Amino acid sequence: GSFKLSYYNEYKSYLRMLGLLSCLLAILCLVEAEENVISKYVKNSPESKAARKKLFRDFDLNRNGILSLAEVDKGIRDDLQSSELFDAKSAIMRAFQYAKNSVASKRGKTGDDYVELREFKIFLLALDQNYNYYVAFNSIDVSGDQRINLAEFTNAKEEIETWIGDIDPEETFNEIDDNGGGSILYEEFCAWAAKNNVNVM
């Protein structure tokens, strides 16, 4: 009887372990899939360039050779099929604003308000970077109010130091809080991360 009970308990532990492993594998697959959503379109290979041009055409619902913010937003949801990216509105907006002003437009003022094909790779790279900043920002912003206070920043010291090395939490917080408002906004966090080449991966 005791042998059967011991065997049964070991078997249950084994099943629990398998369950945890399955969950871990599922999470890793999701992370890998998310990383690959953009990476396949920004390589220097002919295949990647062709895929990027096709994706641009898929995004371009009006077939006018330029992308509006609304078209980009819809394309991320319907063509990239990434709910995680689609929900990161601040990252999309920041990447769009950066890309549309990255290359002088041949269309005059109208073109400068949109993303053109030659700016599309820049947009995708900026989206990837700003999405990583978005994830990092939200990992610190535990209250979810879209601003990081000093207590949240201090509590995340160990995580932040894996990105940039040793910090003095209060000193670094004040450095990032550019407007002196007493909290760190997403835009301020991105500006600091980009300026210091912070690796939040």
PDB file of C-alpha atoms in Angstrom:
ATOM      1  CA  GLY A   1       0.000   0.000   0.000  1.00  0.00           C
ATOM      2  CA  SER A   2       2.756   2.466   0.930  1.00  0.00           C
ATOM      3  CA  PHE A   3       4.609   1.617  -2.288  1.00  0.00           C
ATOM      4  CA  LYS A   4       1.521   2.328  -4.385  1.00  0.00           C
ATOM      5  CA  LEU A   5       0.934   5.608  -2.544  1.00  0.00           C
ATOM      6  CA  SER A   6       4.551   6.654  -3.028  1.00  0.00           C
ATOM      7  CA  TYR A   7       4.380   5.753  -6.716  1.00  0.00           C
ATOM      8  CA  TYR A   8       1.112   7.639  -7.093  1.00  0.00           C
ATOM      9  CA  ASN A   9       2.575  10.778  -5.462  1.00  0.00           C
ATOM     10  CA  GLU A  10       5.653  10.597  -7.665  1.00  0.00           C
ATOM     11  CA  TYR A  11       3.422  10.195 -10.711  1.00  0.00           C
ATOM     12  CA  LYS A  12       1.385  13.269  -9.731  1.00  0.00           C
ATOM     13  CA  SER A  13       4.583  15.262  -9.257  1.00  0.00           C
ATOM     14  CA  TYR A  14       5.749  14.125 -12.677  1.00  0.00           C
ATOM     15  CA  LEU A  15       2.478  15.225 -14.264  1.00  0.00           C
ATOM     16  CA  ARG A  16       2.701  18.616 -12.543  1.00  0.00           C
ATOM     17  CA  MET A  17       6.261  18.991 -13.814  1.00  0.00           C
ATOM     18  CA  LEU A  18       5.125  18.168 -17.344  1.00  0.00           C
ATOM     19  CA  GLY A  19       2.364  20.738 -17.008  1.00  0.00           C
ATOM     20  CA  LEU A  20       4.819  23.422 -15.917  1.00  0.00           C
ATOM     21  CA  LEU A  21       7.182  22.526 -18.729  1.00  0.00           C
ATOM     22  CA  SER A  22       4.341  22.719 -21.230  1.00  0.00           C
ATOM     23  CA  CYS A  23       3.391  26.163 -19.949  1.00  0.00           C
ATOM     24  CA  LEU A  24       7.008  27.309 -20.111  1.00  0.00           C
ATOM     25  CA  LEU A  25       7.399  26.017 -23.655  1.00  0.00           C
ATOM     26  CA  ALA A  26       4.174  27.736 -24.678  1.00  0.00           C
ATOM     27  CA  ILE A  27       5.397  31.044 -23.248  1.00  0.00           C
ATOM     28  CA  LEU A  28       8.769  30.688 -24.970  1.00  0.00           C
ATOM     29  CA  CYS A  29       7.036  29.936 -28.265  1.00  0.00           C
ATOM     30  CA  LEU A  30       4.872  33.036 -27.899  1.00  0.00           C
ATOM     31  CA  VAL A  31       7.906  35.217 -27.126  1.00  0.00           C
ATOM     32  CA  GLU A  32       9.833  33.783 -30.069  1.00  0.00           C
ATOM     33  CA  ALA A  33       6.849  34.264 -32.365  1.00  0.00           C
ATOM     34  CA  GLU A  34       6.499  37.891 -31.237  1.00  0.00           C
ATOM     35  CA  GLU A  35      10.192  38.531 -31.864  1.00  0.00           C
ATOM     36  CA  ASN A  36       9.906  37.036 -35.350  1.00  0.00           C
ATOM     37  CA  VAL A  37       6.835  39.062 -36.335  1.00  0.00           C
ATOM     38  CA  ILE A  38       8.999  41.999 -37.385  1.00  0.00           C
ATOM     39  CA  SER A  39      12.458  40.469 -37.850  1.00  0.00           C
ATOM     40  CA  LYS A  40      11.576  38.664 -41.098  1.00  0.00           C
ATOM     41  CA  TYR A  41      10.765  42.008 -42.763  1.00  0.00           C
ATOM     42  CA  VAL A  42      13.876  44.010 -41.820  1.00  0.00           C
ATOM     43  CA  LYS A  43      16.744  41.845 -43.023  1.00  0.00           C
ATOM     44  CA  ASN A  44      18.961  42.822 -45.958  1.00  0.00           C
ATOM     45  CA  SER A  45      18.185  39.732 -48.026  1.00  0.00           C
ATOM     46  CA  PRO A  46      16.192  39.880 -51.287  1.00  0.00           C
ATOM     47  CA  GLU A  47      13.539  37.649 -49.678  1.00  0.00           C
ATOM     48  CA  SER A  48      13.106  40.047 -46.762  1.00  0.00           C
ATOM     49  CA  LYS A  49      12.926  43.054 -49.079  1.00  0.00           C
ATOM     50  CA  ALA A  50      10.248  41.357 -51.189  1.00  0.00           C
ATOM     51  CA  ALA A  51       8.276  40.417 -48.065  1.00  0.00           C
ATOM     52  CA  ARG A  52       8.535  44.009 -46.827  1.00  0.00           C
ATOM     53  CA  LYS A  53       7.239  45.426 -50.110  1.00  0.00           C
ATOM     54  CA  LYS A  54       4.317  43.013 -50.039  1.00  0.00           C
ATOM     55  CA  LEU A  55       3.542  43.918 -46.445  1.00  0.00           C
ATOM     56  CA  PHE A  56       3.578  47.607 -47.387  1.00  0.00           C
ATOM     57  CA  ARG A  57       1.095  46.933 -50.189  1.00  0.00           C
ATOM     58  CA  ASP A  58      -1.093  44.977 -47.779  1.00  0.00           C
ATOM     59  CA  PHE A  59      -1.036  47.904 -45.339  1.00  0.00           C
ATOM     60  CA  ASP A  60      -1.766  50.417 -48.135  1.00  0.00           C
ATOM     61  CA  LEU A  61      -5.551  50.084 -48.280  1.00  0.00           C
ATOM     62  CA  ASN A  62      -5.987  53.233 -50.394  1.00  0.00           C
ATOM     63  CA  ARG A  63      -3.377  52.042 -52.924  1.00  0.00           C
ATOM     64  CA  ASN A  64      -1.818  55.515 -53.031  1.00  0.00           C
ATOM     65  CA  GLY A  65       1.752  54.534 -52.100  1.00  0.00           C
ATOM     66  CA  ILE A  66       1.683  56.104 -48.636  1.00  0.00           C
ATOM     67  CA  LEU A  67       0.535  54.848 -45.242  1.00  0.00           C
ATOM     68  CA  SER A  68      -1.568  56.773 -42.763  1.00  0.00           C
ATOM     69  CA  LEU A  69      -1.468  56.029 -39.050  1.00  0.00           C
ATOM     70  CA  ALA A  70      -4.893  54.382 -39.342  1.00  0.00           C
ATOM     71  CA  GLU A  71      -3.650  52.092 -42.130  1.00  0.00           C
ATOM     72  CA  VAL A  72      -0.577  51.144 -40.112  1.00  0.00           C
ATOM     73  CA  ASP A  73      -2.703  50.431 -37.051  1.00  0.00           C
ATOM     74  CA  LYS A  74      -5.101  48.238 -39.027  1.00  0.00           C
ATOM     75  CA  GLY A  75      -2.246  46.486 -40.824  1.00  0.00           C
ATOM     76  CA  ILE A  76      -0.567  45.510 -37.566  1.00  0.00           C
ATOM     77  CA  ARG A  77      -3.811  43.906 -36.447  1.00  0.00           C
ATOM     78  CA  ASP A  78      -4.898  42.278 -39.714  1.00  0.00           C
ATOM     79  CA  ASP A  79      -1.672  41.599 -41.650  1.00  0.00           C
ATOM     80  CA  LEU A  80       0.976  41.164 -38.977  1.00  0.00           C
ATOM     81  CA  GLN A  81      -1.764  39.626 -36.810  1.00  0.00           C
ATOM     82  CA  SER A  82      -0.057  40.714 -33.607  1.00  0.00           C
ATOM     83  CA  SER A  83      -2.430  41.652 -30.816  1.00  0.00           C
ATOM     84  CA  GLU A  84       0.535  42.522 -28.565  1.00  0.00           C
ATOM     85  CA  LEU A  85       1.865  45.095 -31.026  1.00  0.00           C
ATOM     86  CA  PHE A  86      -1.643  46.332 -31.841  1.00  0.00           C
ATOM     87  CA  ASP A  87      -2.307  47.060 -28.170  1.00  0.00           C
ATOM     88  CA  ALA A  88       0.956  49.036 -27.821  1.00  0.00           C
ATOM     89  CA  LYS A  89      -0.528  52.269 -29.213  1.00  0.00           C
ATOM     90  CA  SER A  90       2.129  54.556 -27.765  1.00  0.00           C
ATOM     91  CA  ALA A  91       4.870  52.441 -29.379  1.00  0.00           C
ATOM     92  CA  ILE A  92       3.072  52.511 -32.752  1.00  0.00           C
ATOM     93  CA  MET A  93       2.612  56.292 -32.580  1.00  0.00           C
ATOM     94  CA  ARG A  94       6.238  56.917 -31.641  1.00  0.00           C
ATOM     95  CA  ALA A  95       7.538  54.659 -34.442  1.00  0.00           C
ATOM     96  CA  PHE A  96       5.174  56.268 -36.980  1.00  0.00           C
ATOM     97  CA  GLN A  97       6.212  59.811 -36.033  1.00  0.00           C
ATOM     98  CA  TYR A  98       9.886  58.876 -36.258  1.00  0.00           C
ATOM     99  CA  ALA A  99       9.623  57.076 -39.602  1.00  0.00           C
ATOM    100  CA  LYS A 100       7.474  59.615 -41.462  1.00  0.00           C
ATOM    101  CA  ASN A 101      10.065  62.319 -40.805  1.00  0.00           C
ATOM    102  CA  SER A 102      13.118  60.165 -41.473  1.00  0.00           C
ATOM    103  CA  VAL A 103      13.419  60.729 -45.236  1.00  0.00           C
ATOM    104  CA  ALA A 104      12.653  63.910 -47.196  1.00  0.00           C
ATOM    105  CA  SER A 105       9.479  63.273 -49.144  1.00  0.00           C
ATOM    106  CA  LYS A 106       9.161  63.704 -52.903  1.00  0.00           C
ATOM    107  CA  ARG A 107       5.456  64.390 -52.421  1.00  0.00           C
ATOM    108  CA  GLY A 108       5.833  67.677 -50.598  1.00  0.00           C
ATOM    109  CA  LYS A 109       4.040  68.324 -47.346  1.00  0.00           C
ATOM    110  CA  THR A 110       1.483  65.537 -47.924  1.00  0.00           C
ATOM    111  CA  GLY A 111       4.153  62.858 -48.073  1.00  0.00           C
ATOM    112  CA  ASP A 112       5.736  64.072 -44.855  1.00  0.00           C
ATOM    113  CA  ASP A 113       2.537  63.289 -42.988  1.00  0.00           C
ATOM    114  CA  TYR A 114       2.652  59.643 -44.050  1.00  0.00           C
ATOM    115  CA  VAL A 115       5.055  56.696 -44.189  1.00  0.00           C
ATOM    116  CA  GLU A 116       6.334  55.931 -47.689  1.00  0.00           C
ATOM    117  CA  LEU A 117       7.802  52.657 -48.916  1.00  0.00           C
ATOM    118  CA  ARG A 118      11.394  53.808 -48.440  1.00  0.00           C
ATOM    119  CA  GLU A 119      10.528  54.723 -44.847  1.00  0.00           C
ATOM    120  CA  PHE A 120       8.742  51.457 -44.112  1.00  0.00           C
ATOM    121  CA  LYS A 121      11.820  49.518 -42.986  1.00  0.00           C
ATOM    122  CA  ILE A 122      12.685  52.390 -40.663  1.00  0.00           C
ATOM    123  CA  PHE A 123       9.145  52.246 -39.282  1.00  0.00           C
ATOM    124  CA  LEU A 124       9.360  48.496 -38.622  1.00  0.00           C
ATOM    125  CA  LEU A 125      12.741  48.810 -36.899  1.00  0.00           C
ATOM    126  CA  ALA A 126      11.463  51.731 -34.809  1.00  0.00           C
ATOM    127  CA  LEU A 127       8.323  49.761 -33.956  1.00  0.00           C
ATOM    128  CA  ASP A 128      10.398  46.814 -32.765  1.00  0.00           C
ATOM    129  CA  GLN A 129      12.575  49.050 -30.591  1.00  0.00           C
ATOM    130  CA  ASN A 130       9.689  51.067 -29.160  1.00  0.00           C
ATOM    131  CA  TYR A 131       7.668  47.943 -28.461  1.00  0.00           C
ATOM    132  CA  ASN A 132      10.569  46.616 -26.383  1.00  0.00           C
ATOM    133  CA  TYR A 133      10.631  49.951 -24.527  1.00  0.00           C
ATOM    134  CA  TYR A 134       6.857  49.673 -24.077  1.00  0.00           C
ATOM    135  CA  VAL A 135       7.165  46.220 -22.492  1.00  0.00           C
ATOM    136  CA  ALA A 136      10.007  47.395 -20.241  1.00  0.00           C
ATOM    137  CA  PHE A 137       8.107  50.536 -19.210  1.00  0.00           C
ATOM    138  CA  ASN A 138       5.012  48.547 -18.282  1.00  0.00           C
ATOM    139  CA  SER A 139       7.051  46.015 -16.308  1.00  0.00           C
ATOM    140  CA  ILE A 140       8.090  48.901 -14.020  1.00  0.00           C
ATOM    141  CA  ASP A 141       4.716  50.668 -14.027  1.00  0.00           C
ATOM    142  CA  VAL A 142       3.039  48.137 -11.752  1.00  0.00           C
ATOM    143  CA  SER A 143       0.113  50.467 -11.019  1.00  0.00           C
ATOM    144  CA  GLY A 144      -0.736  50.643 -14.729  1.00  0.00           C
ATOM    145  CA  ASP A 145      -1.363  54.398 -14.672  1.00  0.00           C
ATOM    146  CA  GLN A 146       1.062  55.011 -17.572  1.00  0.00           C
ATOM    147  CA  ARG A 147       3.574  56.804 -15.385  1.00  0.00           C
ATOM    148  CA  ILE A 148       6.416  55.504 -13.209  1.00  0.00           C
ATOM    149  CA  ASN A 149       6.849  56.976  -9.745  1.00  0.00           C
ATOM    150  CA  LEU A 150      10.050  56.877  -7.702  1.00  0.00           C
ATOM    151  CA  ALA A 151       8.866  53.953  -5.565  1.00  0.00           C
ATOM    152  CA  GLU A 152       8.110  51.819  -8.641  1.00  0.00           C
ATOM    153  CA  PHE A 153      11.449  52.764 -10.186  1.00  0.00           C
ATOM    154  CA  THR A 154      13.338  51.942  -6.994  1.00  0.00           C
ATOM    155  CA  ASN A 155      11.557  48.608  -6.623  1.00  0.00           C
ATOM    156  CA  ALA A 156      12.623  47.717 -10.180  1.00  0.00           C
ATOM    157  CA  LYS A 157      16.296  48.552  -9.527  1.00  0.00           C
ATOM    158  CA  GLU A 158      17.547  44.999 -10.086  1.00  0.00           C
ATOM    159  CA  GLU A 159      15.680  44.664 -13.386  1.00  0.00           C
ATOM    160  CA  ILE A 160      16.867  48.071 -14.615  1.00  0.00           C
ATOM    161  CA  GLU A 161      20.479  47.226 -13.739  1.00  0.00           C
ATOM    162  CA  THR A 162      20.320  44.181 -16.026  1.00  0.00           C
ATOM    163  CA  TRP A 163      19.718  46.678 -18.861  1.00  0.00           C
ATOM    164  CA  ILE A 164      22.237  49.405 -18.088  1.00  0.00           C
ATOM    165  CA  GLY A 165      24.458  48.407 -15.155  1.00  0.00           C
ATOM    166  CA  ASP A 166      24.640  49.856 -11.641  1.00  0.00           C
ATOM    167  CA  ILE A 167      22.427  52.870 -10.945  1.00  0.00           C
ATOM    168  CA  ASP A 168      21.467  55.164  -8.135  1.00  0.00           C
ATOM    169  CA  PRO A 169      17.667  54.893  -8.402  1.00  0.00           C
ATOM    170  CA  GLU A 170      16.835  58.440  -7.336  1.00  0.00           C
ATOM    171  CA  GLU A 171      19.586  60.016  -9.433  1.00  0.00           C
ATOM    172  CA  THR A 172      18.624  58.036 -12.551  1.00  0.00           C
ATOM    173  CA  PHE A 173      14.927  58.694 -11.934  1.00  0.00           C
ATOM    174  CA  ASN A 174      15.535  62.457 -11.870  1.00  0.00           C
ATOM    175  CA  GLU A 175      17.640  62.175 -15.014  1.00  0.00           C
ATOM    176  CA  ILE A 176      14.800  60.458 -16.889  1.00  0.00           C
ATOM    177  CA  ASP A 177      12.077  62.745 -15.473  1.00  0.00           C
ATOM    178  CA  ASP A 178      12.948  65.425 -17.993  1.00  0.00           C
ATOM    179  CA  ASN A 179      10.067  67.788 -17.193  1.00  0.00           C
ATOM    180  CA  GLY A 180      10.509  67.473 -13.430  1.00  0.00           C
ATOM    181  CA  GLY A 181       6.925  66.354 -12.978  1.00  0.00           C
ATOM    182  CA  GLY A 182       7.729  63.765 -10.334  1.00  0.00           C
ATOM    183  CA  SER A 183       6.995  60.762 -12.561  1.00  0.00           C
ATOM    184  CA  ILE A 184       8.436  59.182 -15.696  1.00  0.00           C
ATOM    185  CA  LEU A 185       6.253  59.191 -18.798  1.00  0.00           C
ATOM    186  CA  TYR A 186       6.627  56.698 -21.645  1.00  0.00           C
ATOM    187  CA  GLU A 187       8.118  59.354 -23.955  1.00  0.00           C
ATOM    188  CA  GLU A 188      10.699  60.285 -21.325  1.00  0.00           C
ATOM    189  CA  PHE A 189      11.558  56.631 -20.752  1.00  0.00           C
ATOM    190  CA  CYS A 190      12.041  56.050 -24.497  1.00  0.00           C
ATOM    191  CA  ALA A 191      14.196  59.160 -24.897  1.00  0.00           C
ATOM    192  CA  TRP A 192      16.439  58.040 -22.019  1.00  0.00           C
ATOM    193  CA  ALA A 193      16.640  54.443 -23.281  1.00  0.00           C
ATOM    194  CA  ALA A 194      17.534  55.539 -26.826  1.00  0.00           C
ATOM    195  CA  LYS A 195      20.082  58.116 -25.667  1.00  0.00           C
ATOM    196  CA  ASN A 196      21.869  55.595 -23.455  1.00  0.00           C
ATOM    197  CA  ASN A 197      21.537  52.620 -25.825  1.00  0.00           C
ATOM    198  CA  VAL A 198      19.654  50.743 -23.116  1.00  0.00           C
ATOM    199  CA  ASN A 199      19.235  47.077 -23.988  1.00  0.00           C
ATOM    200  CA  VAL A 200      15.871  46.094 -22.538  1.00  0.00           C
ATOM    201  CA  MET A 201      15.723  42.693 -24.269  1.00  0.00           C
TER     202      MET A 201
END
